[in-house]
Amino acid sequence: FQLVHKTMATSVLRFLGPRGGASALASSATHRCATASYRPIINAATKAISANNLLLQSCSPRFFSSSEDLDAIKRRNIGISAHIDSGKTTLTERILFYTGRIKAIHDVRGKDGVGAKMDSMDLEREKGITIQSAATFCRWKDSHVNIIDTPGHVDFTIEVERALRVLDGGILVLCGVSGVQSQSLTVDRQMKRYNVPRLAFINKLDRQGSNPTKVINDLRNQLKLNASQVQIPIGLEDNHLGVVDLIKNKSYTFDGERGETIVEGEVPDDMKDMVEEKRMELIEKLADVDDEIGELFLMEEEPTEDQLKEAIRRQTIACKFVPVFMGSAFKNKGVQPLLDGVLDYLPEPSEKANYALDRSKDEAEVQVSCSKDDPLLALAFKLEETQFGQLTYMRIYQGMLKKGNQIHNVNDGKKIKLARIVRMHSNDMEEIDEAHAGDVVAMFGIDCRSMDTFSDGGMNLAMSTMFVPEPVMSLAVKPAETKMQNNFAKALTKFTKEDPTLRVKVDSETKETVLSGMGELHLEVYIERMKREYDVEVVSGQPNVNYKETIAARAEFDWLHKKQSGGSGQYAKVSGYIEPMTEEEIKELGKPNEFKNRCTGTNIPPEYYPSCEKGMRDAMHEGSLVGCEVEGIRVVLQDGASHAVDSSDMAFRICMASAIRETMKTAQPSVLEPVMTVEVEIPSEFQGAVTASLSKRMGMIQSSDMNDDGSGLKLEAQVPLANMFGYSTELRSLTQGKGEFTMEYFKHTPVPRQTQDELMDKYKLERLEKEAAA
């Protein structure tokens, strides 16, 4: 009988088109069908859908059926970010299930042959990690929620950066056992950079050794956040059953096969004292930043539920408070209350201030209105190559996009007609005709770069771009066979367009193609993608660390460049000095080097000053010690000389570059190497072996944090990147496969003298070989 009802319901849905609910189905059918012959089928289908919610979830419901719906609907644009293996994708999978976007929950690592919805790449499912950020949308209660699931590995941090640049709120997921980890710190910096309000979700409370109190202390001490829990867990580890809401004073447990049934009850008797204590702690933390709660606290009055919610919302949006939720996404506990928190405490698009830069007024900031009636302003924040062409992800800040309309690329002035607009659900698409301010959508047929701004042609405003970190590792690559050269070039063009942290250059002397990225895994993934997506087998050399050069002392230069070979020759003379810059000066300047012109008079004609600065830049590209990029140098030009006939732009450019390169040799030059912050998590019995291994790799142990039960240990060390190659294999061997590590770039520091001598000898030998080959 149930099967017959399902079949009838499915037939009607196919005929009428899904409407998102039983009542909508019945009303839509009544409106569309001219005859009464379908009504018995409609009535049966309506009853079947009411009796079977899973069928309704499997029908890919359309969320909006008219422009009126789009205008009235509330929106949230959120990103889910965390350290690797904290449970971001697992949490997103549960959110999609509970909101009806998917009909079944699948394992992140693809053990069931399907894999998590948001990890659509085969590589992601094989490795069990997120490589690319993935967008989806769902509806929870009365709100439309756009979600971007981001990678947790430091090698793919640009995906987190671009997502947080365009989103209005975030969920910072933390492991209930490990707490704040290295990538948690990076994500926190990114959220603060773009003023993104966030909730915190302490996940994995079902795991042995979980301790939410320690995690909250980490939030306060390491991230310096004014955080306080709005829930406390009912039991931990194997006894984790649900949560107690400190605002409503109610308990919530999660029944059913997938935790879909929420059971509300009273606070357990043995938890009442703790609930009272933690509720008072929440009020105290709010009183520190909110005037209304502060007044009530001083008057010793109890705030109402509405007053607490309003205060949390105000201060969360102002980035002065972080409400902390609890649960276990894998065990299907605490996800629905977290979704309620997204609606209650994170801002709508109109509530978060966004600013554009007025290019006609020296890039003065202009606040964006977030009204659909104002002129269009949208930002392309992610590019993806598909079988249908380039897919451009776009956040609309004001105005609206309509299929068939023309939009203008503010950066290059090109006009583009919108042929196709889609909403993304991981790698699935739903076509729409229009999108309003606050929406995150994707479009085909737009040739642009990442972070290009689009308008309807009536404004000269541009959205600010995002922060792009410098690559730390390079690899020489080439196709295994000459016939693969075309596909190899196409792959590199596509990948560098998608990912700003992936850089490609051709060595001018060796003619090798050098691929630079954020780490071993970053480069490994792109080489694997070339093989899978472009059928290109790649031969790669040994990874090269991106060394840099600098100086430690001031040195003066007085350099003459003179060349005569018949006819007009070359003549230029420059004098001045070079000196080192401090880290604070570099940070304040926003550039690694500085050129200052302190010439008086016309010994050097003013038209040659730009040539001198270009010569300085040429010298910075290739240092004198090991031929690496130079940073931390201030070049001051004080005087010089010129010739009426022989002086030229090229002469002064060559003269300046030669003067700096030679003078650097007398200014205590040194080679800098990238140092990584390495975080290692191991069972405590392997502490001695792992510590010795890090020390052997020239690592400096910064901290050692033992779990409460003494079973696990977290080591933090600073290790030169050049010494980290092959560490994953060694760590697995030392810990019987139980150890894990992550690393992220810390800074460049001087190499030991012995290492510098070895690098210099190697550089000289390479130059001699190249000269001999030439």
PDB file of C-alpha atoms in Angstrom, residues 208-209 682-687 705-713:
ATOM      1  CA  GLN A 208      37.249   9.851  24.404  1.00  0.00           C
ATOM      2  CA  GLY A 209      38.992  12.737  26.172  1.00  0.00           C
ATOM      3  CA  ILE A 682      50.518  11.739  19.197  1.00  0.00           C
ATOM      4  CA  PRO A 683      49.747   9.178  21.906  1.00  0.00           C
ATOM      5  CA  SER A 684      51.830  10.120  24.956  1.00  0.00           C
ATOM      6  CA  GLU A 685      53.955   6.940  24.880  1.00  0.00           C
ATOM      7  CA  PHE A 686      55.686   8.174  21.689  1.00  0.00           C
ATOM      8  CA  GLN A 687      56.683  11.559  23.138  1.00  0.00           C
ATOM      9  CA  ASP A 705      50.175  20.049  25.975  1.00  0.00           C
ATOM     10  CA  MET A 706      49.031  16.791  27.561  1.00  0.00           C
ATOM     11  CA  ASN A 707      45.372  15.688  27.483  1.00  0.00           C
ATOM     12  CA  ASP A 708      43.514  15.629  30.796  1.00  0.00           C
ATOM     13  CA  ASP A 709      43.579  11.839  30.920  1.00  0.00           C
ATOM     14  CA  GLY A 710      47.254  11.693  29.900  1.00  0.00           C
ATOM     15  CA  SER A 711      46.583   9.564  26.814  1.00  0.00           C
ATOM     16  CA  GLY A 712      47.465  12.101  24.138  1.00  0.00           C
ATOM     17  CA  LEU A 713      49.993  14.854  23.594  1.00  0.00           C
TER      18      LEU A 713
END
